CSV table of C-alpha atoms in Angstrom, one decimal:
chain,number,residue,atom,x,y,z
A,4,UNK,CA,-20.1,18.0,10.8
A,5,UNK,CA,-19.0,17.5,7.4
A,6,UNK,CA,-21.5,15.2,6.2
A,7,UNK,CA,-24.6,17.2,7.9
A,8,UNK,CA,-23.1,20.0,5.3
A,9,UNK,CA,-23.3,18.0,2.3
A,10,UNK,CA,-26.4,16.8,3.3
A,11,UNK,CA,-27.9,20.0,3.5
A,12,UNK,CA,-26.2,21.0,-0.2
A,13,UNK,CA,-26.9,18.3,-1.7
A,14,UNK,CA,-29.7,15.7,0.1
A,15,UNK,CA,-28.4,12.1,-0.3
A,16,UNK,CA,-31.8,11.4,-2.1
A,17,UNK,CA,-30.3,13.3,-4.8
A,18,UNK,CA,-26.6,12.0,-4.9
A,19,UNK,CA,-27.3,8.5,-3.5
A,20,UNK,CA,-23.7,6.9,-4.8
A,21,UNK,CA,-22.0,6.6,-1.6
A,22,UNK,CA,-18.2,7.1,-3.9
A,23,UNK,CA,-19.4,10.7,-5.2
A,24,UNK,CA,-20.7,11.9,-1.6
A,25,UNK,CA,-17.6,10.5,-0.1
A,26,UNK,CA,-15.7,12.8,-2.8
A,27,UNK,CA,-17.5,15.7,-2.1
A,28,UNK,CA,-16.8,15.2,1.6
A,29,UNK,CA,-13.4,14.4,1.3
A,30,UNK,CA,-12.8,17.4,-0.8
A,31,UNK,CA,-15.0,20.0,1.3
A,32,UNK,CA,-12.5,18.9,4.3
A,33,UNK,CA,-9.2,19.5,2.3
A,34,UNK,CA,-10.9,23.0,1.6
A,35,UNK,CA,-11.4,23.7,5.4
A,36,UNK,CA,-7.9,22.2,5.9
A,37,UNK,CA,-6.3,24.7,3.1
A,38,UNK,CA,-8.6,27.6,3.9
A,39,UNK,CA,-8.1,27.3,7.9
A,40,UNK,CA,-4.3,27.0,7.3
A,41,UNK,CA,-1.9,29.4,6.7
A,42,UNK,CA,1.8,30.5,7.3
A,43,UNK,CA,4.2,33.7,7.8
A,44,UNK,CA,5.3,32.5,4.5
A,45,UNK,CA,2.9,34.1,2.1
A,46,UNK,CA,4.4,32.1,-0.8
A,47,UNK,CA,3.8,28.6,1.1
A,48,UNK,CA,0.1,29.1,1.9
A,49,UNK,CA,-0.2,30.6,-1.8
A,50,UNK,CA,1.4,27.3,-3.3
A,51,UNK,CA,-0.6,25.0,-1.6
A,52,UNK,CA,-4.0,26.5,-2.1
A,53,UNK,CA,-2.8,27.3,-5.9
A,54,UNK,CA,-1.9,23.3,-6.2
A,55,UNK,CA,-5.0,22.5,-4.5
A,56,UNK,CA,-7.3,24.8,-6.9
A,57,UNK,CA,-5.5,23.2,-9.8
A,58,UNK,CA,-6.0,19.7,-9.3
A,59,UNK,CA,-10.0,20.4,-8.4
A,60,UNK,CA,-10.5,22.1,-11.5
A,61,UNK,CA,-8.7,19.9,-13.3
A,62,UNK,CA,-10.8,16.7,-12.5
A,63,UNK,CA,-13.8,19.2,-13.0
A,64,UNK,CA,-12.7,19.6,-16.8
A,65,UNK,CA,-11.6,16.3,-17.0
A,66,UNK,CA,-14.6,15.0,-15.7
A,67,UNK,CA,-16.9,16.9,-17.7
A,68,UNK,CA,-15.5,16.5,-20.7
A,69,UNK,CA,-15.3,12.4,-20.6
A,70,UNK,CA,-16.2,10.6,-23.1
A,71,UNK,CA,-15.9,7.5,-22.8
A,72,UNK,CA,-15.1,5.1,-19.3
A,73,UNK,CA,-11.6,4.9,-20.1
A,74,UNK,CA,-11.5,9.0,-19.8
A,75,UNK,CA,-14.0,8.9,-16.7
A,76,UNK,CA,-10.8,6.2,-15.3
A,77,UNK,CA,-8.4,8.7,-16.2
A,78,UNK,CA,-9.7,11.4,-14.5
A,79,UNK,CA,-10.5,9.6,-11.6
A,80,UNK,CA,-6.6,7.8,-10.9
A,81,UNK,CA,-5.4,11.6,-11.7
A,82,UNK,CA,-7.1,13.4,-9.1
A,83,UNK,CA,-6.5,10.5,-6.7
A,84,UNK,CA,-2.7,10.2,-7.5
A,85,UNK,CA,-2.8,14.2,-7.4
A,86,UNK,CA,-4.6,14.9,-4.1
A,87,UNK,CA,-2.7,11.6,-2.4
A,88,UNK,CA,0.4,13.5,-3.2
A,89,UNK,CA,-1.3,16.8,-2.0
A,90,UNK,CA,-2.2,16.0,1.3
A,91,UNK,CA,1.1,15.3,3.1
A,92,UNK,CA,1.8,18.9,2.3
A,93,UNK,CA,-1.2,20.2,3.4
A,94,UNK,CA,-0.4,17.9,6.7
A,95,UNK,CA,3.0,19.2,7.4
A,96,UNK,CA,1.7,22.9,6.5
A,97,UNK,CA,-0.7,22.6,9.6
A,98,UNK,CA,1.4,20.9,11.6
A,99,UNK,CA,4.1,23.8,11.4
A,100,UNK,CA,1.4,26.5,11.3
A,101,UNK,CA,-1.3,25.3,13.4
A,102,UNK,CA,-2.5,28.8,14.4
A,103,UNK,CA,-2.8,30.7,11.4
A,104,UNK,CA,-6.1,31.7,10.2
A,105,UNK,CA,-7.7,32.8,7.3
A,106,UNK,CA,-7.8,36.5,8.1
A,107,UNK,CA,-3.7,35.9,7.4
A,108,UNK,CA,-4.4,34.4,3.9
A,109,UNK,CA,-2.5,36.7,1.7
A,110,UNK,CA,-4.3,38.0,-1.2
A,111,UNK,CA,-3.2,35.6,-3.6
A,112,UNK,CA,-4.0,32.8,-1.8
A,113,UNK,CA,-7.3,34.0,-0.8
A,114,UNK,CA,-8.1,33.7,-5.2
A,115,UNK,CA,-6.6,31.1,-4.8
A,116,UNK,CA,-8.7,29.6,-2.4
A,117,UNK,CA,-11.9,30.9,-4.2
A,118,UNK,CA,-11.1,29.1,-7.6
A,119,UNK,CA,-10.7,26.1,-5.1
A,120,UNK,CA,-14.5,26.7,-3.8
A,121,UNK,CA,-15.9,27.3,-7.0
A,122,UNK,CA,-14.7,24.1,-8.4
A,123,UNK,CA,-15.2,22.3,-5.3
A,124,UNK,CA,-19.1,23.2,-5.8
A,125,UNK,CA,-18.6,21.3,-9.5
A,126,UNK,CA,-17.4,18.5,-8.2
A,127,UNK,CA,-21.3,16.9,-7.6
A,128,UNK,CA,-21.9,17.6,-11.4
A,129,UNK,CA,-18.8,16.2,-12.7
A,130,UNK,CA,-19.2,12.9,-10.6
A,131,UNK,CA,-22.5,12.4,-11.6
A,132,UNK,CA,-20.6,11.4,-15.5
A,133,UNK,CA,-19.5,8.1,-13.2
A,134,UNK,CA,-22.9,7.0,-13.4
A,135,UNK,CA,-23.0,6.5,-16.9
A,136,UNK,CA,-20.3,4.5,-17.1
A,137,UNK,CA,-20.5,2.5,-14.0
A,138,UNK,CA,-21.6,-0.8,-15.5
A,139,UNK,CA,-17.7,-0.6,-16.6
A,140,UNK,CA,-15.5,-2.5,-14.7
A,141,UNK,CA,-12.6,-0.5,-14.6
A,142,UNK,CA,-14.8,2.3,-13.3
A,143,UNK,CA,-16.1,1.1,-10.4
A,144,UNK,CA,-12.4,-0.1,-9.6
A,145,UNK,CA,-11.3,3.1,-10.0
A,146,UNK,CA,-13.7,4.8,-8.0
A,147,UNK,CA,-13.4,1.6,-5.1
A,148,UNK,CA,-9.5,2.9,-5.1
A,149,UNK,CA,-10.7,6.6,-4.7
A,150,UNK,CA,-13.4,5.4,-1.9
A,151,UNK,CA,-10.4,3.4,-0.2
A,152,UNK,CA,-8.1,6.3,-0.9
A,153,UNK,CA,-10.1,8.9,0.2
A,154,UNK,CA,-11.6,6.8,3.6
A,155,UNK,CA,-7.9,6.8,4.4
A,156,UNK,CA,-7.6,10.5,5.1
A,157,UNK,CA,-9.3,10.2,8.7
């Protein structure tokens, strides 16, 4: 499955701390979730995978660009709060849509779903900055709430 995936990307011996892979999982499956989904309603499919891309790259560039632990905390409650508000969509998308494919992805959504890929594949790199600030406390709380967050999506 998933984890056999990230495995192969990225071997655990390289990315031992369980929060990142569990990130990298967790987003990797919201990517087959948008990708796999779709609707008659261009504009819908389009939205989510738009909202989708943005959040990802956004904790990409926050991510790399922290400073400091109380930055690295930042970036990490905003991506949570973001995707946690994400994910009922992308739910109630697939629920109403459940055959739709990716060979109906409207163009749009199809860049769309790229830019979501090619930050996805960042997402490794940009955790790794936890590291350096994990004797922090509010770090490792912040990424316990994403590992409980995230654990919740099964």
């Amino acid at each position: 499955g998933i984890v056999s995936i990230v495995n192969q990307i990225i071997p655990e011996k390289e990315m031992p701390m369980k929060p990142a892979r569990l990130l990298l999982i967790s987003t990797l499956l919201l990517t087959l979730f948008s990708v796999g989904c779709g609707s008659d309603s261009s504009s819908e499919a389009e939205s989510l995978m738009k909202k989708q891309a943005v959040v990802t790259e956004s904790f990409v560039e926050a991510m790399t660009g922290a400073g400091s632990a109380d930055a690295v905390v930042g970036a990490i409650e905003t991506y949570t709060r973001d995707m946690k508000e994400l994910i009922p969509d992308i739910r109630a998308f697939q629920e109403k849509y459940p055959d739709y494919s990716d060979d109906n992805m409207p163009e749009k959504a199809r860049e769309y779903a790229r830019r979501l890929q090619e930050a996805s594949a960042k997402v490794p790199a940009a955790m790794m900055k936890t590291g350096q600030y994990m004797s922090d406390p509010k770090v490792r709380e912040a990424m316990t709430r994403l590992t409980q967050d995230f654990s919740n999506l099964k």
